[in-house]
Coordinates of C-alpha atoms in Angstrom, one line a residue:
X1096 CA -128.7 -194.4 -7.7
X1097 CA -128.8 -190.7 -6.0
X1098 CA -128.4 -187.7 -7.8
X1099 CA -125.1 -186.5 -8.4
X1100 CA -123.6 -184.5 -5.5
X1101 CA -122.8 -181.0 -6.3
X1102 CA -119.3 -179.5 -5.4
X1103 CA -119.1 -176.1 -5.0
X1104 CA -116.3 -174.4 -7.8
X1105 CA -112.9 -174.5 -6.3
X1106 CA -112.5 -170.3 -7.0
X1107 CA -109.6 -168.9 -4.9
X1108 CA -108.0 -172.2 -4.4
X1109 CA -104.9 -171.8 -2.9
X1110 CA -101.8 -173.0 -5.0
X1111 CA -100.3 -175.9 -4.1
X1112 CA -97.1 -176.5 -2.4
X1113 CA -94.4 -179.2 -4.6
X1114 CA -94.8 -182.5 -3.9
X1115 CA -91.8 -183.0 -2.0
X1116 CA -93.6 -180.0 1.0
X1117 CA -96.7 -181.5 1.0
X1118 CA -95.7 -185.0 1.8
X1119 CA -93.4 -183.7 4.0
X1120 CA -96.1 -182.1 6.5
X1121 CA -98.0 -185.2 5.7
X1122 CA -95.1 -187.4 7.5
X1123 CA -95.6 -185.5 10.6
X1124 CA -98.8 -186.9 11.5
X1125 CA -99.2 -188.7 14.5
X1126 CA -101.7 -189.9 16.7
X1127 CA -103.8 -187.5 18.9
X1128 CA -106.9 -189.5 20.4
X1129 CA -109.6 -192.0 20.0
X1130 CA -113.0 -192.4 20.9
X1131 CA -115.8 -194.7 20.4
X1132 CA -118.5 -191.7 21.1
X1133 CA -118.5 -188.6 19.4
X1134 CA -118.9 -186.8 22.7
X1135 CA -115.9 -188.2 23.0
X1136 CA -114.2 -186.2 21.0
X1137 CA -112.1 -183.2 21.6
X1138 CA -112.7 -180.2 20.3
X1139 CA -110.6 -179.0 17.3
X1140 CA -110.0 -175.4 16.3
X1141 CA -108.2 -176.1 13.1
X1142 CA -109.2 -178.0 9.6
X1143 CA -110.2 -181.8 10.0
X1144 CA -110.3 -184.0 7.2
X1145 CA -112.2 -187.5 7.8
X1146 CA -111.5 -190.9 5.7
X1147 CA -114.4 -193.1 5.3
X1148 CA -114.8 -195.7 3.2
X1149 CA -116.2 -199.2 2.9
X1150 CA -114.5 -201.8 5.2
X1151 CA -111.6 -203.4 2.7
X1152 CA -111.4 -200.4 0.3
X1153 CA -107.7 -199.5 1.7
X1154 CA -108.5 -196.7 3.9
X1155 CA -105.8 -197.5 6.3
X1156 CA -103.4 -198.5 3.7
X1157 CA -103.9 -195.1 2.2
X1158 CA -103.6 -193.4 5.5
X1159 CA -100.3 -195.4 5.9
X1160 CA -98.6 -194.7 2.6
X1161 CA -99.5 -190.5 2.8
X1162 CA -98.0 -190.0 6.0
X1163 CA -95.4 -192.6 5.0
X1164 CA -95.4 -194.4 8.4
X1165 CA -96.0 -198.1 8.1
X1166 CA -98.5 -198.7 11.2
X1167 CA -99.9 -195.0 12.0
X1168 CA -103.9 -196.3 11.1
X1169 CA -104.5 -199.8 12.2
X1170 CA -105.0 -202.3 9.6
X1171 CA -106.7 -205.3 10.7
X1172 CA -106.7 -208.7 9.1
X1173 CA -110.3 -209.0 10.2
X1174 CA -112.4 -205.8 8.5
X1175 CA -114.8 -204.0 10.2
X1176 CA -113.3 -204.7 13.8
X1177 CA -112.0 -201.4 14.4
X1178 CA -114.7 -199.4 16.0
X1179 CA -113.2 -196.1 17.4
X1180 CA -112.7 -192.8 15.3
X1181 CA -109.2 -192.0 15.1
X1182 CA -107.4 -188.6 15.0
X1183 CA -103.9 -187.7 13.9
X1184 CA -102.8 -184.2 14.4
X1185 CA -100.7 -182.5 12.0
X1186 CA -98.1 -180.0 12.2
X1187 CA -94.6 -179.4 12.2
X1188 CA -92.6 -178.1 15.7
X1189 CA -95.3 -178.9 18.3
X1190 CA -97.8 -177.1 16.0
X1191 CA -100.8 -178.0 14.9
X1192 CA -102.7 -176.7 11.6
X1193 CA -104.9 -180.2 11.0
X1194 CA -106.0 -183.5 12.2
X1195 CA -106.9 -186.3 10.0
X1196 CA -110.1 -188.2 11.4
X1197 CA -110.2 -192.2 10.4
X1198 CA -113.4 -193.4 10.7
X1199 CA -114.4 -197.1 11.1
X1200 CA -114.8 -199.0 7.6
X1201 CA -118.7 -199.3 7.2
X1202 CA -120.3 -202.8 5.6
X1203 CA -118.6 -205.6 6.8
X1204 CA -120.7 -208.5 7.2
X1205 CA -119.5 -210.1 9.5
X1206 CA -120.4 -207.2 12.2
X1207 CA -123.1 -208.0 14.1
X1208 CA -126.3 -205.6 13.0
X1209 CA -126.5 -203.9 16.6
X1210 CA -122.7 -202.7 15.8
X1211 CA -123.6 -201.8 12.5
X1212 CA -126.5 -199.7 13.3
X1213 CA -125.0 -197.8 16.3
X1214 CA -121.7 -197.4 14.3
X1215 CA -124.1 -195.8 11.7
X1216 CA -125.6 -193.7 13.7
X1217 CA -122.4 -192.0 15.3
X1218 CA -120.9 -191.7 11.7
X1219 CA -123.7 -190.3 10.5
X1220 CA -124.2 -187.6 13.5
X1221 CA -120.5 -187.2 12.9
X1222 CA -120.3 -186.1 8.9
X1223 CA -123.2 -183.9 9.8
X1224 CA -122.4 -182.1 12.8
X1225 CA -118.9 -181.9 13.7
X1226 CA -118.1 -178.0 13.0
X1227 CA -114.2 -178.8 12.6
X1228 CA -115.1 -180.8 9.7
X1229 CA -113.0 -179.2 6.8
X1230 CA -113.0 -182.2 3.7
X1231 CA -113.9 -186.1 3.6
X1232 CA -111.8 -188.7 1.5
X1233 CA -113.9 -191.4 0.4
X1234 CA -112.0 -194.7 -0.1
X1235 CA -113.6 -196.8 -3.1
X1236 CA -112.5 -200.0 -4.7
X1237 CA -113.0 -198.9 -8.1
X1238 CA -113.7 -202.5 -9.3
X1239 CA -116.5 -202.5 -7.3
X1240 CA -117.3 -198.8 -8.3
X1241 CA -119.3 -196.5 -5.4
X1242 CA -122.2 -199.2 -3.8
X1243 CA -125.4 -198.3 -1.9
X1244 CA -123.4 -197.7 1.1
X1245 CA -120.8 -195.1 -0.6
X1246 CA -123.9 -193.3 -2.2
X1247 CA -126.2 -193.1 1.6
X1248 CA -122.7 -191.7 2.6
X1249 CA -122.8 -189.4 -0.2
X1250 CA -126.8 -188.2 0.7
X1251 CA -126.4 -187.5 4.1
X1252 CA -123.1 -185.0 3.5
X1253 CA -124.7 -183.5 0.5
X1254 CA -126.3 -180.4 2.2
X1255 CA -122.6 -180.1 3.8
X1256 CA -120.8 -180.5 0.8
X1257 CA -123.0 -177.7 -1.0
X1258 CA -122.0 -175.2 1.4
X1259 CA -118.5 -175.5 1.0
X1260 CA -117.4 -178.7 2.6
X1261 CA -114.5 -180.2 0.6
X1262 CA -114.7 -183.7 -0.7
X1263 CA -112.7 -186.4 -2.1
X1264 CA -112.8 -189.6 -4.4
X1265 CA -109.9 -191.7 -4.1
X1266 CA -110.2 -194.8 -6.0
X1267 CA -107.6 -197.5 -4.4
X1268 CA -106.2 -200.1 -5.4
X1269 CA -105.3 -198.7 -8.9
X1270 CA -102.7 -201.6 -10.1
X1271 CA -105.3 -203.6 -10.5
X1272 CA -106.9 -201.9 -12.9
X1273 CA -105.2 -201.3 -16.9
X1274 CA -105.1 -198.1 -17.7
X1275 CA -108.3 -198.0 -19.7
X1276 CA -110.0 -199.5 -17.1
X1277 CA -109.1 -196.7 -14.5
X1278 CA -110.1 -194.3 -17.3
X1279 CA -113.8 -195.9 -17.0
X1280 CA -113.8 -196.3 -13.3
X1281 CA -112.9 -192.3 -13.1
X1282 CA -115.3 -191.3 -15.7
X1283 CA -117.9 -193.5 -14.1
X1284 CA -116.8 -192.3 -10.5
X1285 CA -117.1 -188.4 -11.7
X1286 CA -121.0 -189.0 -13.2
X1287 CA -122.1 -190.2 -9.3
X1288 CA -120.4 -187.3 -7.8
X1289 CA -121.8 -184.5 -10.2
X1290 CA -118.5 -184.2 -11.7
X1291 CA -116.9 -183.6 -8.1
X1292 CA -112.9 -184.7 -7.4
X1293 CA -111.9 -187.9 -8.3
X1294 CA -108.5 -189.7 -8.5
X1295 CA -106.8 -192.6 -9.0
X1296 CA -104.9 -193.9 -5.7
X1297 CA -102.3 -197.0 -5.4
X1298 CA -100.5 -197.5 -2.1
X1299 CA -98.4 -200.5 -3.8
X1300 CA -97.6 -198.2 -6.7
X1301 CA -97.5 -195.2 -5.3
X1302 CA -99.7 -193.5 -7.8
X1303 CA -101.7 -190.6 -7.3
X1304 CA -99.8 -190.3 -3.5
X1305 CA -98.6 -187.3 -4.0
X1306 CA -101.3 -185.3 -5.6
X1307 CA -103.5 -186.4 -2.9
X1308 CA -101.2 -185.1 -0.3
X1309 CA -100.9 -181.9 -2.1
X1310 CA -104.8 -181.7 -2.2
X1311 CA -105.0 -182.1 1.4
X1312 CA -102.5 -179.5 2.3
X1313 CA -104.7 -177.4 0.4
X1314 CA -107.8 -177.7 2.2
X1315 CA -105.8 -177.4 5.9
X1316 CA -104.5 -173.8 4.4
X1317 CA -107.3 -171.8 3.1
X1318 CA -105.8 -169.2 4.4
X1319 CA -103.2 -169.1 1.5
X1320 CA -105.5 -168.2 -0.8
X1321 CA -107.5 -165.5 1.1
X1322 CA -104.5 -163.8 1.1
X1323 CA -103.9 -162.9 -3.0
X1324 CA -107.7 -163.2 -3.2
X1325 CA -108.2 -160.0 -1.2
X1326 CA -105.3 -158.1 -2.7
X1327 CA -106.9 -158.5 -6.1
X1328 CA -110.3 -157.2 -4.2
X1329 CA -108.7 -154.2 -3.1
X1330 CA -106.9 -153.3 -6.3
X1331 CA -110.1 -153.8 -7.9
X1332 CA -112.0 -151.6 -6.1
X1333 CA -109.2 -148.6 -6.0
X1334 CA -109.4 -148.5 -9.9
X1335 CA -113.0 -148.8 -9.8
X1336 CA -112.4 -145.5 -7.4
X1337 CA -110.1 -143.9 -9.8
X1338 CA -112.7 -144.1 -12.8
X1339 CA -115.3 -141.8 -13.8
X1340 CA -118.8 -143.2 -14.2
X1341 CA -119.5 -144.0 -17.3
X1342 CA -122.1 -141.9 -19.4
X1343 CA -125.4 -143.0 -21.1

């Protein structure tokens, strides 16, 4: 097992909008490009947020129920055979403040090892260099808890995560599990990840749905909370101002 990743403390966290805003911007997604390279790409000046996840964990599923449109991320009957990263922008009005980034499902066995390896090496290069990069989701089956793969996924975004990069554990599927059995996957799931965000997730159910979305909408507005954040700076500094030094 890896050591746990460390997440950075959420300080200055912008509040969160109701449910009912956040999953409203969340509908307006729609698709902006694909690409099979990551030169391929397009350059993005505003937050991205990538979902990864083992092949059959219900990344596209969960992609499908957030922005509530039924075929927005390709679900295949066949895992593994989508091989292209996906963005969606979002935005309302022709405007857009983020772009969700699916990335193909990673160990499926039944891709051949060449497609395995290059697919790999282009998420890999992806997580760790694209600078539009904002937050990861990472899609676990919680009855399988995270597996070799999840935690190599977890090492190489580490140094990332550390420096501020948001990150995500959704664990789908959640009506499968009782309730005290979600309570042990999400204890279990908050150990590997150093105590980092975790949350149950169930696209048939709808549970956890919305905070998810509301999470989200956090990380695409930082700028929300650099706003209150540097009025309490300045006010802190004028009465800082207005005081006398202390004496010995």
């Amino acid at each position: 097992m890896t050591p746990p990743l460390s997440v950075p403390a959420a300080d200055g966290a912008p509040t969160a909008p109701d449910a009912r805003t956040a999953m409203g911007w969340m509908h307006t997604a729609r698709f902006l490009t694909t690409a099979a390279q990551l030169h391929q790409l397009p350059v993005i000046d505003v937050p991205e947020i990538a979902f990864v996840g083992r092949s059959n964990a219900g990344k596209s599923s969960c992609i499908n129920t957030l922005t509530q449109q039924k075929q927005l991320a390709f679900a295949s009957k066949k895992p593994g055979r989508t091989q292209h990263i996906n963005l969606f922008s979002l935005g309302r009005q022709g405007i857009t403040d983020a772009v969700l980034a699916d990335l193909p499902g990673y160990g499926y066995a039944a891709v051949s090892r060449s497609d395995k390896m290059r697919w790999q090496q282009v998420m890999v290069n992806y997580l760790v260099s694209r600078e539009s990069l904002t937050g990861i989701v990472l899609l676990c089956d919680p009855r399988l808890g995270l597996t070799e793969l999840d935690e190599a996924l977890l090492e190489v975004v580490r140094p990332r995560v550390e420096e501020g990069l948001k990150f995500l554990v959704l664990l789908t599927k959640a009506d499968k599990l009782t309730r005290a059995e979600q309570a042990k996957a999400l204890s279990i799931a908050r150990l590997q990840t150093g105590g980092g965000e975790v949350r149950m997730f169930s696209a048939l159910k709808k549970q956890g749905v919305d905070e998810a979305a509301q999470l989200l909408w956090q990380w695409a507005h930082p700028a929300v909370a650099a706003q209150p954040e540097a009025l309490a700076t300045d006010a802190a500094s004028e009465a800082a101002e207005a005081e006398p030094p202390a004496l010995d």
